[in-house]
XYZ file of C-alpha atoms in Angstrom:
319
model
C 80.747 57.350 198.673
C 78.903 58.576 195.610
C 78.963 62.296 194.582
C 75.318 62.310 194.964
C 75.820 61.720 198.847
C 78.750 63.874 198.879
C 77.006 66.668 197.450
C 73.604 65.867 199.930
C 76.000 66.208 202.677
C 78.271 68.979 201.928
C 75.062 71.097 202.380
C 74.063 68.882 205.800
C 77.926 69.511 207.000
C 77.910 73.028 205.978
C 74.860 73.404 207.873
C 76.464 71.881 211.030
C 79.405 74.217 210.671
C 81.430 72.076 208.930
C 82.179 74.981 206.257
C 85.228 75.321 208.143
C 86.339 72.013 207.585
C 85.588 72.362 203.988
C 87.664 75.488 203.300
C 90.616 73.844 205.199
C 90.807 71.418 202.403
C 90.509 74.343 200.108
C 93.093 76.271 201.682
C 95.642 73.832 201.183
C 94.348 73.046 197.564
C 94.072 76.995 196.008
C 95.807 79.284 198.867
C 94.337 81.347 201.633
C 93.196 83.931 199.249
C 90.939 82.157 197.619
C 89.624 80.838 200.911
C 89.282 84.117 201.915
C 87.500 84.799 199.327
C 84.720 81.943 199.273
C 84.221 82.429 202.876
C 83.411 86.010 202.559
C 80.939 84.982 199.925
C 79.218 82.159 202.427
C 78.988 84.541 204.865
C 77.531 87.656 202.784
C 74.763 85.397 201.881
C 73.510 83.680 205.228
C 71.811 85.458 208.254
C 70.617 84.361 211.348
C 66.963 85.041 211.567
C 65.297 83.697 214.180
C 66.388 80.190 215.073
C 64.245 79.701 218.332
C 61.776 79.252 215.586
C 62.954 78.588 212.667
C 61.799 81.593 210.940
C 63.201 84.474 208.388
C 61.667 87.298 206.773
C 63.858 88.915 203.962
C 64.403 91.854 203.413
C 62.823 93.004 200.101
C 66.340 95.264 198.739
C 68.016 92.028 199.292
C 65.637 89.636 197.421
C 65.655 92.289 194.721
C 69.154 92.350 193.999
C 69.220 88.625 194.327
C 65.927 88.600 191.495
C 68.241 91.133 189.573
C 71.442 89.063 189.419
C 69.531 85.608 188.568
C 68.623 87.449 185.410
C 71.591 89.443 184.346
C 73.074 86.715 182.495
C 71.662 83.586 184.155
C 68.694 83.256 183.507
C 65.857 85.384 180.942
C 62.173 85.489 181.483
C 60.066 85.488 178.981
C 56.008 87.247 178.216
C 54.700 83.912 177.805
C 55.123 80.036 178.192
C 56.168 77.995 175.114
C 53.936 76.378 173.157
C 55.540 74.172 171.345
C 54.528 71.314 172.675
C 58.182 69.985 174.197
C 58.772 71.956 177.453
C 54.888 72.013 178.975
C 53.330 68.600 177.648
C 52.392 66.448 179.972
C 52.297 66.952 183.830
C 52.455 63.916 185.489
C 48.907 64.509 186.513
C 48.045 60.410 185.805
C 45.106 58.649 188.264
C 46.991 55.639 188.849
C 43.813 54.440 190.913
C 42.450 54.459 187.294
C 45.029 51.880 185.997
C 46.684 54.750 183.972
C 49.753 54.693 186.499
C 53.134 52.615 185.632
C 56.465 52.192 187.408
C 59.564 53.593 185.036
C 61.045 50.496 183.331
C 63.730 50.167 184.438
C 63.784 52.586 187.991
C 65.721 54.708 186.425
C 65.419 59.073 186.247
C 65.092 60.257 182.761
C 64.663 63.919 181.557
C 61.188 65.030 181.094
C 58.939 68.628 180.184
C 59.062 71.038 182.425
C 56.007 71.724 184.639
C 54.696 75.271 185.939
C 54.054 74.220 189.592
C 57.574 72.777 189.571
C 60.984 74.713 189.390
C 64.686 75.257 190.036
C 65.811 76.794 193.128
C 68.883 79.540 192.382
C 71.621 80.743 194.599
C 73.357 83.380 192.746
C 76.939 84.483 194.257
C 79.870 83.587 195.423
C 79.331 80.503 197.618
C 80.616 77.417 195.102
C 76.963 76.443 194.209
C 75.974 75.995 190.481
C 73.727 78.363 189.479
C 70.433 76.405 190.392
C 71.183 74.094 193.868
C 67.998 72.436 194.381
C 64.353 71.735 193.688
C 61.350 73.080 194.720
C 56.974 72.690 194.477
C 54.459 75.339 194.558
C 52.016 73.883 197.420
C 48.343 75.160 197.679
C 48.273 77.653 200.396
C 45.381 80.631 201.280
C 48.022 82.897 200.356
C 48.269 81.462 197.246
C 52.264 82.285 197.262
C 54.177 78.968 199.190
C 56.838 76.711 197.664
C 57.911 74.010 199.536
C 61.643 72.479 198.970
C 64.266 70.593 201.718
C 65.443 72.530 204.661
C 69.087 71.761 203.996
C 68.644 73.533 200.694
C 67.854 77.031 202.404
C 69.614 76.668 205.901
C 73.111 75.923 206.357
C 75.084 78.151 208.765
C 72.216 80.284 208.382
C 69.379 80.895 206.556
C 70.355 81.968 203.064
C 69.738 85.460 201.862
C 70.147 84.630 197.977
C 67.697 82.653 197.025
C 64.909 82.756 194.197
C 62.192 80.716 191.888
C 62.015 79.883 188.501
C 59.201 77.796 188.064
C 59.465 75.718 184.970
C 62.314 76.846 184.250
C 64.102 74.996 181.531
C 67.037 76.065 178.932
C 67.811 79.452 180.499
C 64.319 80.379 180.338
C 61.730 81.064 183.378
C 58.533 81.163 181.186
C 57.024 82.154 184.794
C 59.270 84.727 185.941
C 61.847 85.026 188.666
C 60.271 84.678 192.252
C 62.421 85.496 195.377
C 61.016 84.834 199.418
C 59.607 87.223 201.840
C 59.803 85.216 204.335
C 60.984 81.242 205.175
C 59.833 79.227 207.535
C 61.841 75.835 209.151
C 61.199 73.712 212.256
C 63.069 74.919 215.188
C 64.902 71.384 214.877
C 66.608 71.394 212.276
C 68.023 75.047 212.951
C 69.073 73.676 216.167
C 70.587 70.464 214.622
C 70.008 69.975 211.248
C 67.448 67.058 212.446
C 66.705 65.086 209.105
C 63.100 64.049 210.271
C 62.544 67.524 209.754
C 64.313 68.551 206.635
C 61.801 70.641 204.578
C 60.957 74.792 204.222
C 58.124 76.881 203.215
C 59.055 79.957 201.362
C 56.393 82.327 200.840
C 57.693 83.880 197.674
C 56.591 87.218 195.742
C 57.449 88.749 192.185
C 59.716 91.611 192.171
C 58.479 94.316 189.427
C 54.688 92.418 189.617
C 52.704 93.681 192.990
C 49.863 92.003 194.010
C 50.508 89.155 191.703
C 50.139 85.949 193.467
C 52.323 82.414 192.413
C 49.776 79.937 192.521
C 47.359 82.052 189.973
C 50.381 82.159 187.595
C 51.845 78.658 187.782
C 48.843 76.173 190.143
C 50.078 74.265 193.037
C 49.819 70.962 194.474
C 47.441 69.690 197.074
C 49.291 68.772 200.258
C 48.710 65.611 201.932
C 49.784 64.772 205.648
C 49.815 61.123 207.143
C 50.163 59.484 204.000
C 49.871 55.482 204.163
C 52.422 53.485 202.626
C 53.350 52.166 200.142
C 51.978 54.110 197.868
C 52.167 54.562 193.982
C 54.481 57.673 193.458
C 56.436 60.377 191.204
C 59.714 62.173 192.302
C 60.834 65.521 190.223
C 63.953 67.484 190.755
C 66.511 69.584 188.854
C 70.105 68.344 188.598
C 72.616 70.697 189.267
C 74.390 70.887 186.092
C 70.981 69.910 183.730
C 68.790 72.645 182.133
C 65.464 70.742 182.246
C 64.259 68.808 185.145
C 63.988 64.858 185.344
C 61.622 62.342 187.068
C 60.711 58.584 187.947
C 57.755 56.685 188.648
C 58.692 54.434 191.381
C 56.837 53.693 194.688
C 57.039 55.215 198.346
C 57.616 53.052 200.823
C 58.558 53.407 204.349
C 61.770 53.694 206.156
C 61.249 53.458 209.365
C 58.218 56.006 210.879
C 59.548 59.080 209.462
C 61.158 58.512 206.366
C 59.548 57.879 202.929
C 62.517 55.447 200.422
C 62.085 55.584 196.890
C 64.180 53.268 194.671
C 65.234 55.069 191.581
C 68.590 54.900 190.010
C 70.225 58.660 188.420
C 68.609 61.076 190.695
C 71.681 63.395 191.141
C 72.523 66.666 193.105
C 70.139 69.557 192.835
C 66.747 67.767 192.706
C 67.171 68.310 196.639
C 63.485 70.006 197.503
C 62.061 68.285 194.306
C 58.316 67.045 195.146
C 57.228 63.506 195.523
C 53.607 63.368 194.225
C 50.901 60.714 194.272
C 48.474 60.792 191.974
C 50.031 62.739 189.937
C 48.795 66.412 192.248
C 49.121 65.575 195.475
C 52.305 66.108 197.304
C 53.581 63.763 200.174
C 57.112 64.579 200.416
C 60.087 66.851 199.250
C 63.706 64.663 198.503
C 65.768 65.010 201.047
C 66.036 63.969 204.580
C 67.825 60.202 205.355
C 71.415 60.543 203.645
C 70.837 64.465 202.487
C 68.265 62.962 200.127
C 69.846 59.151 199.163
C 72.325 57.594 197.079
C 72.678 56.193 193.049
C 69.861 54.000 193.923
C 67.774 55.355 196.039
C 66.180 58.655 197.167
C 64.212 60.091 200.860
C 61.503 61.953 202.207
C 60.346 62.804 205.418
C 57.063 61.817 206.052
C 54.562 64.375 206.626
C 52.929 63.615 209.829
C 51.986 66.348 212.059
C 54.835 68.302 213.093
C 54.951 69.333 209.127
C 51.393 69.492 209.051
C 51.754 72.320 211.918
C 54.982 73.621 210.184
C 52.975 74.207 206.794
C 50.262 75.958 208.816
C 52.526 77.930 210.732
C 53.753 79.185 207.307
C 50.446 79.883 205.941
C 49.680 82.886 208.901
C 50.864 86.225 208.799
């Protein structure tokens, strides 16, 4: 098994209350204190919320001293976006209906600049993630404020209490600031069974230390798109785990049965979980993850957004 489908389904496993089975191996690798120790950390940064419905509203202390820790030492922000021309140019944003589109040659992930609407996902504390996990996309919303990302990269055991947004974040920098939830919102399946039809989250998300500032005036979104026909000419875009700029691949979507989207694309590691899968450049039709915890070497999923995430998105959208 590769380590990119190990690491897709420690978070699936963990989520299933396999974390158990995980620290047994531990245990007999590094001693119960150590064990002691991790699990005290997993369990310090997960609550319950409401599973009936697959909903969590932080608590703002908490998301403050999770904001606070991502930049005391992780990660700095900085007064304005660079301009020199290597971490913002280009977006992606190609009309392949125009011709302009191409497939990478070969199928392969490479690095590439980093984008405002797109960003890196943190989990800072002591439950053995790097410092950035997974992926995630500012989506168009009313609010003006939603990020959407895979549900396995926010619920696991619980929903996690540690999370935050650095949108184009690249180098140690978050040219956009650090953005941390108020509230999360999963389907009711995959609380109750980690269902990966349904593997994606909305995360409304505010700015601590910036009120009234909204995400999507800062950074843009992408335009959401529900019943999607296939194939279809698209991008995938994701953080790895250990990489400080983010990576993509032009590839296409096709269909894995009715509820999955497969993308061939070799390299697409850990941590670009909740990375968006656009077409046309702005238009987002799926998050990686699902099938697999996301895919293998050679291939990455999405669930396909029919209408149980069309209702899921609106349901995040209300107050």
């Amino acid at each position: 098994m590769s380590s990119r489908v190990e690491g897709r389904e420690r978070g699936r496993t963990a989520a299933r209350g396999g974390v158990a089975v995980g620290l047994v191996c531990t245990l007999v690798l590094a001693g119960a204190g150590y064990v002691a120790w991790e699990l005290r950390g997993i369990a310090a940064n997960r609550a319950d919320g409401d599973p009936a419905r697959g909903v969590y509203r932080q608590d703002p202390e908490r998301a403050d001293r999770t904001a606070s820790a991502v930049l005391d030492g992780i990660v700095r922000e900085e007064l304005e976006p660079p301009t020199d021309g290597k971490v913002f140019a280009g977006s992606g944003a190609v009309d392949w209906r125009s011709g302009g589109w191409e497939p990478s040659d070969p199928l392969e992930a490479r690095p590439a600049p980093a984008e405002p609407a797109i960003g890196a996902l943190f989990s800072p504390g002591n439950d053995g993630d790097p410092d950035h996990h997974c992926s995630g996309v500012v989506v168009h919303s009313p609010g003006g404020d939603l990020v959407a990302t895979a549900a396995h990269c926010v619920h696991g055991g619980g929903f996690r209490t540690n999370l935050a947004f650095a949108p184009a974040y690249r180098d140690g920098v978050a040219p956009y600031g650090v953005w941390v939830p108020t509230r999360i919102d999963v389907d009711p399946r995959w609380t109750a069974d980690q269902d990966p039809d349904y593997d994606i989250a909305f995360l409304r998300l505010r700015r601590p230390g910036y009120p009234g500032q909204r995400l999507e005036d800062v950074t843009g979104g992408k335009t959401i798109a529900f019943g999607t026909e296939l194939p279809v000419p698209a991008r995938l875009v994701g953080y790895p785990n250990f990489s400080e700029q983010p990576l993509d691949c032009r590839t296409t979507a096709r269909p894995a049965g009715p509820t999955q989207l497969r993308l061939d694309c070799a390299d697409v590691p850990n941590g670009t979980s909740g990375g968006p899968v656009l077409t046309d450049g702005h238009t987002l039709i799926g998050v990686i993850g699902g099938r697999d915890g996301g895919g293998d070497d050679e291939t990455s999923y999405s669930i396909w957004f029919g209408d149980g995430i069309r209702a899921l998105y609106e349901r995040s959208t209300q107050p």
